[in-house]
CSV table of C-alpha atoms in Angstrom, one decimal:
chain,number,residue,atom,x,y,z
A,1,ARG,CA,-16.7,26.6,-0.6
A,2,TYR,CA,-13.8,24.4,-2.5
A,3,ARG,CA,-11.7,23.6,0.3
A,4,ARG,CA,-7.4,24.4,-1.0
A,5,LEU,CA,-5.7,21.6,0.4
A,6,CYS,CA,-1.7,20.8,1.1
A,7,LEU,CA,0.2,17.8,2.2
A,8,LEU,CA,3.6,18.7,3.5
A,9,PRO,CA,6.5,16.1,5.1
A,10,ALA,CA,5.7,16.5,8.5
A,11,ASN,CA,9.4,15.5,9.3
A,12,ALA,CA,13.0,15.8,8.1
A,13,SER,CA,13.4,12.3,7.1
A,14,THR,CA,10.0,11.9,5.1
A,15,ALA,CA,11.6,15.6,3.4
A,16,ASP,CA,14.9,13.5,3.3
A,17,TRP,CA,12.9,11.0,1.2
A,18,ILE,CA,10.5,13.6,-1.0
A,19,ALA,CA,13.7,15.6,-2.9
A,20,ALA,CA,15.4,12.1,-2.9
A,21,LYS,CA,13.2,11.1,-4.8
A,22,ALA,CA,12.5,14.6,-7.0
A,23,ARG,CA,16.0,15.0,-7.6
A,24,THR,CA,16.3,11.3,-9.8
A,25,PHE,CA,12.6,12.7,-10.7
A,26,ALA,CA,14.0,15.3,-12.7
A,27,SER,CA,16.9,14.2,-13.8
A,28,GLY,CA,14.8,11.8,-16.1
A,29,GLU,CA,16.2,8.5,-14.5
A,30,PRO,CA,13.7,6.1,-13.5
A,31,LEU,CA,12.6,5.9,-9.9
A,32,PRO,CA,14.1,2.6,-8.2
A,33,LYS,CA,12.5,-0.2,-7.1
A,34,THR,CA,11.4,0.0,-3.3
A,35,SER,CA,14.0,-2.6,-1.8
A,36,THR,CA,13.3,-1.3,2.3
A,37,VAL,CA,10.3,-0.4,4.2
A,38,GLU,CA,10.0,3.2,4.9
A,39,ARG,CA,7.3,4.7,7.1
A,40,LEU,CA,6.5,8.7,6.4
A,41,GLU,CA,4.9,11.3,7.9
A,42,PHE,CA,2.7,14.1,6.3
A,43,ARG,CA,0.4,16.8,7.8
A,44,LEU,CA,-2.5,18.0,5.5
A,45,TYR,CA,-3.9,21.3,5.7
A,46,ASP,CA,-6.3,23.7,4.7
A,47,LEU,CA,-5.5,26.4,3.3
A,48,PRO,CA,-6.8,30.1,3.1
A,49,PRO,CA,-8.9,31.0,0.3
A,50,ARG,CA,-6.8,32.6,-2.9
A,51,ARG,CA,-8.3,35.2,-2.0
A,52,PRO,CA,-9.9,36.8,1.4
A,53,ARG,CA,-13.6,37.3,2.0
A,54,PHE,CA,-15.5,40.3,0.9
A,55,PHE,CA,-16.0,41.4,5.2
A,56,GLN,CA,-12.6,39.5,6.0
A,57,ARG,CA,-9.8,42.1,6.9
A,58,ARG,CA,-7.0,39.7,6.2
A,59,THR,CA,-6.7,35.9,5.1
A,60,PRO,CA,-6.8,34.4,7.8
A,61,PRO,CA,-3.9,31.3,8.4
A,62,SER,CA,-3.4,27.8,7.0
A,63,ALA,CA,-5.1,25.1,9.8
A,64,HIS,CA,-3.5,21.2,10.2
A,65,ILE,CA,-6.2,19.2,10.1
A,66,ALA,CA,-4.7,15.7,10.1
A,67,ASP,CA,-1.9,13.4,9.8
A,68,LEU,CA,-1.5,10.6,7.1
A,69,THR,CA,1.5,8.4,7.2
A,70,PHE,CA,2.3,6.3,4.8
A,71,TRP,CA,4.1,2.5,4.4
A,72,ASP,CA,6.6,2.9,1.4
A,73,ALA,CA,7.3,-1.2,0.7
A,74,PRO,CA,7.7,-4.1,-1.8
A,75,GLY,CA,5.1,-4.7,-3.6
A,76,GLU,CA,5.6,-8.3,-0.9
A,77,PHE,CA,5.5,-6.7,1.8
A,78,PHE,CA,1.8,-6.5,1.4
A,79,SER,CA,1.2,-9.5,-0.2
A,80,GLY,CA,-0.7,-11.5,2.5
A,81,PRO,CA,-2.5,-10.2,5.6
A,82,ILE,CA,-1.0,-7.2,6.6
A,83,PRO,CA,2.3,-7.1,8.8
A,84,ASP,CA,2.0,-6.8,12.5
A,85,GLU,CA,3.5,-3.2,12.9
A,86,LEU,CA,1.2,-1.8,11.1
A,87,ARG,CA,-2.0,-3.3,12.3
A,88,PRO,CA,-2.0,-0.9,15.2
A,89,GLU,CA,-2.0,2.3,13.6
A,90,LEU,CA,-4.6,1.2,11.3
A,91,VAL,CA,-7.3,-0.1,13.8
A,92,HIS,CA,-7.1,3.6,15.2
A,93,ALA,CA,-6.7,5.1,12.1
A,94,ARG,CA,-9.9,7.3,10.7
A,95,GLY,CA,-9.4,6.2,7.4
A,96,LEU,CA,-7.1,4.0,5.3
A,97,ILE,CA,-6.0,4.2,1.7
A,98,LEU,CA,-4.9,1.0,-0.6
A,99,VAL,CA,-2.7,1.9,-3.8
A,100,VAL,CA,-3.1,-1.2,-6.3
A,101,ASN,CA,-1.6,-1.2,-9.5
A,102,PRO,CA,-3.6,-2.2,-12.3
A,103,LEU,CA,-1.6,-2.6,-14.5
A,104,GLN,CA,0.6,-5.4,-12.9
A,105,PRO,CA,-1.0,-7.9,-10.6
A,106,PRO,CA,-0.2,-8.3,-6.8
A,107,SER,CA,1.7,-11.9,-6.3
A,108,THR,CA,-0.7,-14.6,-5.2
A,109,HIS,CA,-0.2,-18.0,-3.1
A,110,SER,CA,-3.9,-19.1,-4.0
A,111,ASN,CA,-6.0,-20.2,-7.1
A,112,ALA,CA,-8.4,-16.9,-6.3
A,113,SER,CA,-8.2,-13.8,-8.3
A,114,PRO,CA,-4.8,-12.3,-7.3
A,115,TYR,CA,-6.3,-8.6,-6.6
A,116,TRP,CA,-9.0,-10.2,-4.7
A,117,ASP,CA,-6.2,-12.4,-3.2
A,118,PHE,CA,-5.2,-8.9,-1.7
A,119,PHE,CA,-8.0,-7.2,-0.6
A,120,ASP,CA,-9.0,-10.7,1.3
A,121,GLY,CA,-5.5,-11.0,3.3
A,122,ALA,CA,-5.4,-7.1,3.7
A,123,LEU,CA,-8.3,-6.4,4.6
A,124,ARG,CA,-9.3,-9.9,6.9
A,125,SER,CA,-6.5,-9.2,8.8
A,126,VAL,CA,-7.6,-5.4,9.4
A,127,GLN,CA,-10.9,-6.7,10.9
A,128,GLN,CA,-9.4,-9.0,12.6
A,129,ALA,CA,-7.2,-6.8,14.7
A,130,MET,CA,-10.3,-4.7,15.1
A,131,ILE,CA,-12.2,-7.0,16.7
A,132,ALA,CA,-8.6,-8.1,19.2
A,133,ALA,CA,-8.7,-4.4,20.3
A,134,ARG,CA,-12.2,-3.9,20.8
A,135,ASP,CA,-11.9,-7.6,23.0
A,136,ALA,CA,-9.1,-5.9,24.8
A,137,GLY,CA,-11.0,-3.2,25.9
A,138,ALA,CA,-9.5,-0.6,23.9
A,139,SER,CA,-11.8,1.6,22.0
A,140,VAL,CA,-12.0,1.1,18.3
A,141,PRO,CA,-15.0,3.7,16.4
A,142,GLY,CA,-13.5,2.9,12.9
A,143,PHE,CA,-15.3,-0.7,14.0
A,144,ASP,CA,-19.4,-1.5,13.7
A,145,ASP,CA,-19.8,-4.3,16.2
A,146,ILE,CA,-23.2,-4.8,14.3
A,147,SER,CA,-22.6,-5.4,10.7
A,148,ARG,CA,-18.3,-6.5,11.4
A,149,ARG,CA,-17.3,-4.0,8.8
A,150,ILE,CA,-14.6,-1.9,8.9
A,151,ALA,CA,-15.9,1.5,9.2
A,152,TYR,CA,-14.2,4.1,8.4
A,153,PRO,CA,-13.8,5.4,4.7
A,154,VAL,CA,-11.9,3.1,2.5
A,155,ALA,CA,-10.1,4.8,-0.2
A,156,ILE,CA,-9.1,2.1,-3.3
A,157,CYS,CA,-7.0,4.1,-5.6
A,158,LEU,CA,-5.3,2.7,-8.9
A,159,SER,CA,-2.4,4.4,-9.3
A,160,GLN,CA,-0.2,4.7,-12.9
A,161,ALA,CA,-3.4,6.2,-15.1
A,162,ASP,CA,-0.9,7.4,-17.1
A,163,ARG,CA,0.5,4.1,-18.4
A,164,ALA,CA,-3.3,2.6,-18.9
A,165,ALA,CA,-4.7,2.4,-22.4
A,166,ASN,CA,-7.3,5.1,-21.0
A,167,PRO,CA,-6.5,6.9,-18.5
A,168,GLU,CA,-9.6,8.9,-17.8
A,169,ARG,CA,-11.7,5.8,-17.7
A,170,ASP,CA,-14.1,5.6,-14.3
A,171,PRO,CA,-12.3,3.9,-11.8
A,172,ASN,CA,-15.1,1.9,-10.0
A,173,GLU,CA,-15.3,0.0,-13.9
A,174,TRP,CA,-12.1,-0.9,-14.0
A,175,LEU,CA,-11.8,-1.8,-9.9
A,176,GLY,CA,-14.8,-4.0,-11.1
A,177,GLU,CA,-12.6,-5.7,-14.5
A,178,LEU,CA,-10.1,-6.3,-11.7
A,179,LEU,CA,-12.5,-8.0,-9.6
A,180,GLY,CA,-15.2,-9.5,-11.6
A,181,ARG,CA,-17.9,-10.7,-9.9
A,182,ASP,CA,-15.4,-10.8,-6.5
A,183,GLN,CA,-16.1,-6.9,-6.1
A,184,ARG,CA,-19.7,-7.1,-4.6
A,185,LEU,CA,-17.6,-8.7,-1.8
A,186,LEU,CA,-15.6,-6.0,-0.5
A,187,THR,CA,-19.2,-4.6,1.2
A,188,ASP,CA,-18.7,-7.8,3.6
A,189,TRP,CA,-15.6,-6.0,4.9
A,190,LEU,CA,-16.4,-2.1,4.7
A,191,ALA,CA,-19.0,-0.1,5.0
A,192,ASN,CA,-17.7,2.7,3.9
A,193,GLN,CA,-15.3,2.8,0.0
A,194,SER,CA,-14.6,4.6,-3.0
A,195,ALA,CA,-12.5,3.9,-5.6
A,196,PHE,CA,-10.3,6.2,-7.7
A,197,SER,CA,-7.5,6.5,-9.9
A,198,PHE,CA,-4.5,8.7,-10.0
A,199,SER,CA,-1.0,9.3,-11.8
A,200,ALA,CA,1.9,10.7,-9.3
A,201,ILE,CA,4.0,12.0,-12.5
A,202,GLY,CA,1.4,12.8,-14.9
A,203,GLY,CA,0.5,11.8,-18.1
A,204,ASP,CA,3.0,14.2,-19.9
A,205,ARG,CA,6.2,12.6,-18.3
A,206,ALA,CA,6.6,10.5,-21.6
A,207,THR,CA,6.8,13.8,-23.9
A,208,ALA,CA,8.7,15.5,-21.9
A,209,GLY,CA,11.2,13.4,-20.5
A,210,ARG,CA,12.2,14.7,-17.7
A,211,GLY,CA,11.5,17.9,-15.4
A,212,ASP,CA,9.1,18.3,-13.0
A,213,PRO,CA,5.8,15.7,-12.0
A,214,ARG,CA,2.6,16.8,-12.6
A,215,PRO,CA,0.9,14.5,-10.2
A,216,LYS,CA,-3.1,14.2,-11.5
A,217,TYR,CA,-6.1,13.8,-9.2
A,218,VAL,CA,-3.9,12.1,-6.3
A,219,MET,CA,-5.5,15.0,-3.5
A,220,HIS,CA,-9.2,13.5,-4.8
A,221,PRO,CA,-9.2,10.3,-2.1
A,222,ILE,CA,-7.0,12.9,0.3
A,223,ARG,CA,-10.5,14.7,-0.2
A,224,TRP,CA,-12.9,12.1,-0.1
A,225,LEU,CA,-11.3,11.1,3.1
């Protein structure tokens, strides 16, 4: 059965954040560049089938199956190791979504590939935080002691696919183009990873100019996690 999932704000502040973005988008104005750091909380629900099965007298209720936390922050907030305030959540999480802009390389302070510099800084800091938590006596199910890799699923998401020349291209191929030979090094950090691409507004904004967004493939990495 194909699961029907629904993601909703978990509190008033997150709902207000969503509403403000939606009003700006519907007005036709460009979304402002993020200037502050905000922690946004969502709840993921498993919805019942559109039609009850023949043996069911009534539709079963929706089920809350997971909590998702998103950090909305300026790009430079992540230009290096994961900030201290995020690390405890990542150590004890059940999965991680890394959103990367494939059209604008992240800033870098070294001579390495800017994309590899981002992944190396982020994943190394999560690995070190997991080791420190384990050494302090905490249970860290998302860490593999033998391989010393991050064991929980990590979705690497390439955003703004609607602006790409070929928005339907295979995301693994696209990621490989960004990382080159360094792509194979991701397996040094990650035991379970997959690449995705999506568009938060959909591909019709350029012609429509305003109105409701038409997200494309946004739920794919969430469903995989």
